[in-house]
Amino acid sequence: MALCCVGHSLLAQGDAKTSSTSSQGIKRAVIKPWADVIPTDCKADSGVFQVFRYDDKLFFEIPLSKLKREFLLVNRISKTPQIGYGGEESNELVVRWERKNDKILLRTESYVNVAADTLPIARAVHAANFAEVIAAFPIQCYSRDSAAVVIEVTSLYTTDVGIMSLGKGLRDQYKISSLSTDRSFIDYAHSYPTNLEVENVLSFNADAAPQNPEARTVSVGMHHSMVELPEKAMTPRLVDWRVGFFATYSTDYGLDVQKAEKRGFITRWRLEPKDSAAYFRGELVEPIKPITYYLDPATPMKWRPWLRKGIESWNSAFEKAGFKNAVRVLDPPDSTQDPEFCPEDARYSVIRYFPSPVENAYGPEVHDPRSGEILESDIGWFHNVMNLQTQWYFTQAIQDPRAHKLPLPDSLMGELVAVVAAHEFGHTIGFPHNMKASSSYPVDSLRSPSFTKVYGTAPSIMDYARYNYVAQPGDGASLLPKVGPYDNFAVNWGYRVLPNVHKTEDETDSLNTWILAQDTNPMLRYGQQQWITVDPTAQMEDLGDDAIKASGYGIQNLHRVMDYLLDATTTKGKDYDLLEEMYNQVLSQWRTEIMHVIENVGGVVGTYKNAGQSGVIFEEVPKERQRRCVQFAQENIFQLPRWVLNSDIVRRFEANGSTERLMRIQERALSGLLANDKLLRLMEYNAIDDRAYSVSELFSDVENGIFSELNGPSYDADAFRRNLQRSFVQELINKMSAPPPPPVSMNPRVHIFVPASVYKTDARAIARVELESLKKRLAKARTKDSVNKAHIADMMHMIDDALNPRKS
């Protein structure tokens, strides 16, 4: 129901603050009659609270029964002057309304530390987690039936209240100094059966305003959803590191254990069968409340069926958990169907379509911190994610002739949109990325039409297993990822309803038994996303169980792309911008596939297990495999890949820079191969077992390949090899150098990454010996080329300066 605003006020502001003095001398606000506060012709917007609005003032009529009830407050930026995108979440927290004398307080509630209210320790836990008072509002009057209190909450939305405003990061970035209250106002306020929705505009003074710097102003639309949490929390399900789920964590001081125990509950939607008897007989049953998404009204019509297809493809996984029609995507209702439909309304989960050049999409969710129940989610869809799909499909799906000419046809782009939508929806049902999934498929199976038709490119759509770069022309293999075996397994593990469950612990045995299927079926295993690769079987963007074999096929396909790159990206009468973009994408894909192999060196494979499962969790990559990976790098990147340097291509968009670009790629590959974190792992495993691959062997293998010119009667190196050799020498010198002091962050919430150092390890001594040996080899080198002579002399000087630094 829309709110009525009338153009007069019954009370002046000064009158509203009239007070009296009690016998104790404490001034108390005067609680007025209803008619003195709310005009008789101002209609209420009825819902969880009654909401009244007049003369730019906003009043909440809060039922006494709702005091001390918990609400989830979700704040979003709804309209923005280029500091994000409308609909993106700002923060969320649990709040409650509470009476203190003649005031109503808005307080936060924390679930970081918990204990059952029936236990004696609960008093201490509550005292140690005291709820902050965010705001206080004098009671203006009682409702007509005295069952509710009325407060004016205008200031909550028009002043700079921390939890309701811009965060510190944005304030620092745009040099925001203060809020201008005369340019801040409430746009609308609506009340619904379980939630309040208020939208306001806040205007700040900003010295570095992003949209109009000379205005020195940032105005943002903020949307605030206050959602009543379920009176009876859903029975939570404990998180298990062997199955990938987002989780909400708390330290439970009420457990009968001898140390404070942190417990996590997975985040998931509350799916309950309509017919429990049929469900427990093993029949497919519809849920009481399916997971429902609405398409943003801003979504282009031609992409709507594909977004729906991608998200609803998860229905097959939910059938494994006993539910049919568990997921549905609906068109946005028009004004006649639902005049109050609003994408920011917390009752609706919406696929938000952002007109943005950002090449991405994301899928967050809002959950009850008491149980992990997902209450609402909005998938953020950036328009330019389609360009990213074009880049990937063009350089990976070589088998598909539709990828040989750009732009891709809409029918193909629709399929790619569906893939992205399926992936992002996975996040909204509780799934993080599963980067281990793709490593369970044999590489040769990815060339099989029958295998890939059933299984896709990976067992999980939540892996970054993009498109099938392994498949060769004529294979007929499927090229797209899909909801797969791991997804089916994880949905069943997280969402299947078990009979006779009264508390969380009643599920533990069944859930653990299901997980044991991972022991014999690698397709069901989970591996976390890594930002520094330790486990080479849980990498991003890779395919298959053998990186050497998969990348070998992928590089063959990139050779083929170069053959048709010019024709695929150019149109008569247009410039070469697309050619340049896709050429760089070819280089990026090549570099990625090379790094998939290199990350096996110093790699440790992790297989998540709990006590009772046989075997260790972490195992070093076998020595011979590591050596073969070094050899692969020598052959595919350290030897000059002349196919990359196609003058007929690069000279159409740049006068120079192609050789330097290739050198930088080679340098980064070498640096990655000799990275300090790899050396630390090699030293650790070699210290335990001297048969393991050692730092000495790695240095020697790399040097013998990069300096192969020293093995012949005459030293003859080109510019690329000379650059690599200098880089190798510098890498060894760096191992002998003390690291700089770590930077200090002035913001305690900002974590500064400090790279690993080997300065105080055996790697320093090994690098020194390697340089001394190399210097002797260089001294014996013979060449007639003047540049090579200068290069040899320069490297010997580099080594001399490092081994015998001059005293200043």
PDB file of N, CA and C in Angstrom, residues 488-546:
ATOM      1  N   ASN A 488      25.360 -32.405  -7.682  1.00  0.00           N
ATOM      2  CA  ASN A 488      24.282 -33.292  -7.235  1.00  0.00           C
ATOM      3  C   ASN A 488      24.560 -33.808  -5.822  1.00  0.00           C
ATOM      4  N   PHE A 489      25.803 -34.226  -5.610  1.00  0.00           N
ATOM      5  CA  PHE A 489      26.218 -34.763  -4.312  1.00  0.00           C
ATOM      6  C   PHE A 489      26.094 -33.700  -3.218  1.00  0.00           C
ATOM      7  N   ALA A 490      26.579 -32.480  -3.498  1.00  0.00           N
ATOM      8  CA  ALA A 490      26.593 -31.427  -2.480  1.00  0.00           C
ATOM      9  C   ALA A 490      25.183 -30.930  -2.172  1.00  0.00           C
ATOM     10  N   VAL A 491      24.315 -30.831  -3.180  1.00  0.00           N
ATOM     11  CA  VAL A 491      22.933 -30.421  -2.928  1.00  0.00           C
ATOM     12  C   VAL A 491      22.241 -31.454  -2.051  1.00  0.00           C
ATOM     13  N   ASN A 492      22.442 -32.729  -2.347  1.00  0.00           N
ATOM     14  CA  ASN A 492      21.835 -33.764  -1.517  1.00  0.00           C
ATOM     15  C   ASN A 492      22.369 -33.683  -0.080  1.00  0.00           C
ATOM     16  N   TRP A 493      23.682 -33.484   0.063  1.00  0.00           N
ATOM     17  CA  TRP A 493      24.284 -33.425   1.394  1.00  0.00           C
ATOM     18  C   TRP A 493      23.774 -32.214   2.189  1.00  0.00           C
ATOM     19  N   GLY A 494      23.587 -31.105   1.513  1.00  0.00           N
ATOM     20  CA  GLY A 494      23.192 -29.890   2.216  1.00  0.00           C
ATOM     21  C   GLY A 494      21.701 -29.700   2.378  1.00  0.00           C
ATOM     22  N   TYR A 495      20.901 -30.265   1.458  1.00  0.00           N
ATOM     23  CA  TYR A 495      19.477 -29.923   1.435  1.00  0.00           C
ATOM     24  C   TYR A 495      18.536 -31.084   1.743  1.00  0.00           C
ATOM     25  N   ARG A 496      19.017 -32.312   1.693  1.00  0.00           N
ATOM     26  CA  ARG A 496      18.086 -33.416   1.978  1.00  0.00           C
ATOM     27  C   ARG A 496      17.597 -33.325   3.417  1.00  0.00           C
ATOM     28  N   VAL A 497      16.293 -33.466   3.578  1.00  0.00           N
ATOM     29  CA  VAL A 497      15.680 -33.432   4.907  1.00  0.00           C
ATOM     30  C   VAL A 497      15.740 -34.832   5.502  1.00  0.00           C
ATOM     31  N   LEU A 498      16.235 -34.918   6.718  1.00  0.00           N
ATOM     32  CA  LEU A 498      16.342 -36.210   7.392  1.00  0.00           C
ATOM     33  C   LEU A 498      15.218 -36.374   8.408  1.00  0.00           C
ATOM     34  N   PRO A 499      14.705 -37.594   8.560  1.00  0.00           N
ATOM     35  CA  PRO A 499      13.606 -37.810   9.529  1.00  0.00           C
ATOM     36  C   PRO A 499      14.138 -37.824  10.960  1.00  0.00           C
ATOM     37  N   ASN A 500      13.244 -37.530  11.884  1.00  0.00           N
ATOM     38  CA  ASN A 500      13.529 -37.640  13.319  1.00  0.00           C
ATOM     39  C   ASN A 500      14.724 -36.789  13.753  1.00  0.00           C
ATOM     40  N   VAL A 501      14.810 -35.593  13.194  1.00  0.00           N
ATOM     41  CA  VAL A 501      15.876 -34.673  13.582  1.00  0.00           C
ATOM     42  C   VAL A 501      15.284 -33.618  14.506  1.00  0.00           C
ATOM     43  N   HIS A 502      15.797 -33.548  15.718  1.00  0.00           N
ATOM     44  CA  HIS A 502      15.325 -32.566  16.682  1.00  0.00           C
ATOM     45  C   HIS A 502      16.390 -31.527  17.004  1.00  0.00           C
ATOM     46  N   LYS A 503      17.627 -31.902  16.788  1.00  0.00           N
ATOM     47  CA  LYS A 503      18.729 -30.960  16.989  1.00  0.00           C
ATOM     48  C   LYS A 503      19.815 -31.263  15.972  1.00  0.00           C
ATOM     49  N   THR A 504      20.728 -30.330  15.824  1.00  0.00           N
ATOM     50  CA  THR A 504      21.762 -30.423  14.787  1.00  0.00           C
ATOM     51  C   THR A 504      22.534 -31.728  14.856  1.00  0.00           C
ATOM     52  N   GLU A 505      22.897 -32.151  16.033  1.00  0.00           N
ATOM     53  CA  GLU A 505      23.748 -33.330  16.184  1.00  0.00           C
ATOM     54  C   GLU A 505      23.067 -34.621  15.720  1.00  0.00           C
ATOM     55  N   ASP A 506      21.743 -34.622  15.592  1.00  0.00           N
ATOM     56  CA  ASP A 506      21.032 -35.827  15.148  1.00  0.00           C
ATOM     57  C   ASP A 506      21.393 -36.201  13.709  1.00  0.00           C
ATOM     58  N   GLU A 507      21.952 -35.256  12.949  1.00  0.00           N
ATOM     59  CA  GLU A 507      22.245 -35.507  11.531  1.00  0.00           C
ATOM     60  C   GLU A 507      23.671 -35.989  11.297  1.00  0.00           C
ATOM     61  N   THR A 508      24.526 -35.866  12.295  1.00  0.00           N
ATOM     62  CA  THR A 508      25.966 -36.007  12.074  1.00  0.00           C
ATOM     63  C   THR A 508      26.351 -37.333  11.442  1.00  0.00           C
ATOM     64  N   ASP A 509      25.846 -38.444  11.938  1.00  0.00           N
ATOM     65  CA  ASP A 509      26.254 -39.755  11.434  1.00  0.00           C
ATOM     66  C   ASP A 509      25.868 -39.937   9.970  1.00  0.00           C
ATOM     67  N   SER A 510      24.648 -39.554   9.616  1.00  0.00           N
ATOM     68  CA  SER A 510      24.199 -39.709   8.228  1.00  0.00           C
ATOM     69  C   SER A 510      25.037 -38.860   7.289  1.00  0.00           C
ATOM     70  N   LEU A 511      25.268 -37.619   7.667  1.00  0.00           N
ATOM     71  CA  LEU A 511      26.034 -36.717   6.805  1.00  0.00           C
ATOM     72  C   LEU A 511      27.459 -37.223   6.602  1.00  0.00           C
ATOM     73  N   ASN A 512      28.070 -37.737   7.661  1.00  0.00           N
ATOM     74  CA  ASN A 512      29.436 -38.252   7.549  1.00  0.00           C
ATOM     75  C   ASN A 512      29.477 -39.483   6.642  1.00  0.00           C
ATOM     76  N   THR A 513      28.474 -40.326   6.750  1.00  0.00           N
ATOM     77  CA  THR A 513      28.430 -41.525   5.906  1.00  0.00           C
ATOM     78  C   THR A 513      28.351 -41.152   4.434  1.00  0.00           C
ATOM     79  N   TRP A 514      27.551 -40.161   4.107  1.00  0.00           N
ATOM     80  CA  TRP A 514      27.449 -39.735   2.709  1.00  0.00           C
ATOM     81  C   TRP A 514      28.789 -39.240   2.179  1.00  0.00           C
ATOM     82  N   ILE A 515      29.516 -38.513   3.006  1.00  0.00           N
ATOM     83  CA  ILE A 515      30.792 -37.942   2.552  1.00  0.00           C
ATOM     84  C   ILE A 515      31.801 -39.024   2.211  1.00  0.00           C
ATOM     85  N   LEU A 516      31.719 -40.169   2.855  1.00  0.00           N
ATOM     86  CA  LEU A 516      32.705 -41.230   2.618  1.00  0.00           C
ATOM     87  C   LEU A 516      32.695 -41.720   1.176  1.00  0.00           C
ATOM     88  N   ALA A 517      31.664 -41.377   0.421  1.00  0.00           N
ATOM     89  CA  ALA A 517      31.656 -41.733  -1.003  1.00  0.00           C
ATOM     90  C   ALA A 517      32.800 -41.062  -1.751  1.00  0.00           C
ATOM     91  N   GLN A 518      33.348 -39.961  -1.189  1.00  0.00           N
ATOM     92  CA  GLN A 518      34.484 -39.294  -1.822  1.00  0.00           C
ATOM     93  C   GLN A 518      35.716 -40.187  -1.874  1.00  0.00           C
ATOM     94  N   ASP A 519      35.827 -41.128  -0.942  1.00  0.00           N
ATOM     95  CA  ASP A 519      37.021 -41.983  -0.890  1.00  0.00           C
ATOM     96  C   ASP A 519      37.208 -42.761  -2.179  1.00  0.00           C
ATOM     97  N   THR A 520      36.121 -43.177  -2.801  1.00  0.00           N
ATOM     98  CA  THR A 520      36.210 -44.006  -4.005  1.00  0.00           C
ATOM     99  C   THR A 520      35.805 -43.269  -5.273  1.00  0.00           C
ATOM    100  N   ASN A 521      35.261 -42.059  -5.144  1.00  0.00           N
ATOM    101  CA  ASN A 521      34.813 -41.317  -6.321  1.00  0.00           C
ATOM    102  C   ASN A 521      35.404 -39.908  -6.291  1.00  0.00           C
ATOM    103  N   PRO A 522      36.503 -39.679  -6.991  1.00  0.00           N
ATOM    104  CA  PRO A 522      37.140 -38.352  -6.982  1.00  0.00           C
ATOM    105  C   PRO A 522      36.238 -37.240  -7.502  1.00  0.00           C
ATOM    106  N   MET A 523      35.210 -37.568  -8.301  1.00  0.00           N
ATOM    107  CA  MET A 523      34.319 -36.541  -8.826  1.00  0.00           C
ATOM    108  C   MET A 523      33.554 -35.818  -7.720  1.00  0.00           C
ATOM    109  N   LEU A 524      33.490 -36.418  -6.546  1.00  0.00           N
ATOM    110  CA  LEU A 524      32.695 -35.853  -5.458  1.00  0.00           C
ATOM    111  C   LEU A 524      33.535 -35.024  -4.492  1.00  0.00           C
ATOM    112  N   ARG A 525      34.806 -34.805  -4.798  1.00  0.00           N
ATOM    113  CA  ARG A 525      35.685 -34.110  -3.873  1.00  0.00           C
ATOM    114  C   ARG A 525      35.634 -32.605  -4.050  1.00  0.00           C
ATOM    115  N   TYR A 526      36.019 -31.945  -2.968  1.00  0.00           N
ATOM    116  CA  TYR A 526      35.982 -30.480  -2.927  1.00  0.00           C
ATOM    117  C   TYR A 526      37.373 -29.930  -2.665  1.00  0.00           C
ATOM    118  N   GLY A 527      37.688 -28.796  -3.290  1.00  0.00           N
ATOM    119  CA  GLY A 527      38.953 -28.107  -3.048  1.00  0.00           C
ATOM    120  C   GLY A 527      38.741 -26.611  -3.060  1.00  0.00           C
ATOM    121  N   GLN A 528      39.202 -25.943  -2.019  1.00  0.00           N
ATOM    122  CA  GLN A 528      38.998 -24.499  -1.902  1.00  0.00           C
ATOM    123  C   GLN A 528      39.756 -23.735  -2.982  1.00  0.00           C
ATOM    124  N   GLN A 529      39.257 -22.528  -3.248  1.00  0.00           N
ATOM    125  CA  GLN A 529      39.947 -21.617  -4.152  1.00  0.00           C
ATOM    126  C   GLN A 529      41.241 -21.149  -3.507  1.00  0.00           C
ATOM    127  N   GLN A 530      42.321 -21.105  -4.296  1.00  0.00           N
ATOM    128  CA  GLN A 530      43.630 -20.687  -3.803  1.00  0.00           C
ATOM    129  C   GLN A 530      44.049 -19.392  -4.487  1.00  0.00           C
ATOM    130  N   TRP A 531      44.634 -18.501  -3.724  1.00  0.00           N
ATOM    131  CA  TRP A 531      45.198 -17.282  -4.321  1.00  0.00           C
ATOM    132  C   TRP A 531      46.694 -17.429  -4.531  1.00  0.00           C
ATOM    133  N   ILE A 532      47.334 -18.257  -3.722  1.00  0.00           N
ATOM    134  CA  ILE A 532      48.693 -18.725  -4.000  1.00  0.00           C
ATOM    135  C   ILE A 532      48.568 -20.234  -4.153  1.00  0.00           C
ATOM    136  N   THR A 533      48.935 -20.755  -5.302  1.00  0.00           N
ATOM    137  CA  THR A 533      48.681 -22.162  -5.584  1.00  0.00           C
ATOM    138  C   THR A 533      49.638 -23.055  -4.812  1.00  0.00           C
ATOM    139  N   VAL A 534      49.083 -23.896  -3.976  1.00  0.00           N
ATOM    140  CA  VAL A 534      49.821 -24.951  -3.289  1.00  0.00           C
ATOM    141  C   VAL A 534      49.431 -26.294  -3.897  1.00  0.00           C
ATOM    142  N   ASP A 535      48.121 -26.497  -4.062  1.00  0.00           N
ATOM    143  CA  ASP A 535      47.596 -27.747  -4.608  1.00  0.00           C
ATOM    144  C   ASP A 535      47.358 -27.583  -6.109  1.00  0.00           C
ATOM    145  N   PRO A 536      48.164 -28.218  -6.948  1.00  0.00           N
ATOM    146  CA  PRO A 536      47.994 -28.046  -8.401  1.00  0.00           C
ATOM    147  C   PRO A 536      46.746 -28.716  -8.947  1.00  0.00           C
ATOM    148  N   THR A 537      46.069 -29.548  -8.139  1.00  0.00           N
ATOM    149  CA  THR A 537      44.824 -30.155  -8.600  1.00  0.00           C
ATOM    150  C   THR A 537      43.617 -29.291  -8.259  1.00  0.00           C
ATOM    151  N   ALA A 538      43.836 -28.115  -7.689  1.00  0.00           N
ATOM    152  CA  ALA A 538      42.730 -27.207  -7.352  1.00  0.00           C
ATOM    153  C   ALA A 538      43.027 -25.829  -7.907  1.00  0.00           C
ATOM    154  N   GLN A 539      43.413 -25.776  -9.178  1.00  0.00           N
ATOM    155  CA  GLN A 539      43.736 -24.511  -9.825  1.00  0.00           C
ATOM    156  C   GLN A 539      42.506 -23.916 -10.500  1.00  0.00           C
ATOM    157  N   MET A 540      42.577 -22.630 -10.760  1.00  0.00           N
ATOM    158  CA  MET A 540      41.534 -21.939 -11.518  1.00  0.00           C
ATOM    159  C   MET A 540      41.798 -22.078 -13.010  1.00  0.00           C
ATOM    160  N   GLU A 541      40.737 -22.169 -13.778  1.00  0.00           N
ATOM    161  CA  GLU A 541      40.762 -22.142 -15.244  1.00  0.00           C
ATOM    162  C   GLU A 541      41.346 -23.397 -15.888  1.00  0.00           C
ATOM    163  N   ASP A 542      41.619 -24.463 -15.111  1.00  0.00           N
ATOM    164  CA  ASP A 542      42.269 -25.639 -15.694  1.00  0.00           C
ATOM    165  C   ASP A 542      41.261 -26.743 -15.976  1.00  0.00           C
ATOM    166  N   LEU A 543      41.709 -27.731 -16.742  1.00  0.00           N
ATOM    167  CA  LEU A 543      40.882 -28.888 -17.089  1.00  0.00           C
ATOM    168  C   LEU A 543      41.705 -30.158 -16.967  1.00  0.00           C
ATOM    169  N   GLY A 544      41.066 -31.223 -16.484  1.00  0.00           N
ATOM    170  CA  GLY A 544      41.656 -32.549 -16.559  1.00  0.00           C
ATOM    171  C   GLY A 544      42.644 -32.900 -15.474  1.00  0.00           C
ATOM    172  N   ASP A 545      43.019 -34.190 -15.467  1.00  0.00           N
ATOM    173  CA  ASP A 545      43.871 -34.748 -14.410  1.00  0.00           C
ATOM    174  C   ASP A 545      45.354 -34.696 -14.741  1.00  0.00           C
ATOM    175  N   ASP A 546      45.722 -34.149 -15.894  1.00  0.00           N
ATOM    176  CA  ASP A 546      47.133 -34.097 -16.295  1.00  0.00           C
ATOM    177  C   ASP A 546      47.385 -32.760 -16.982  1.00  0.00           C
TER     178      ASP A 546
END
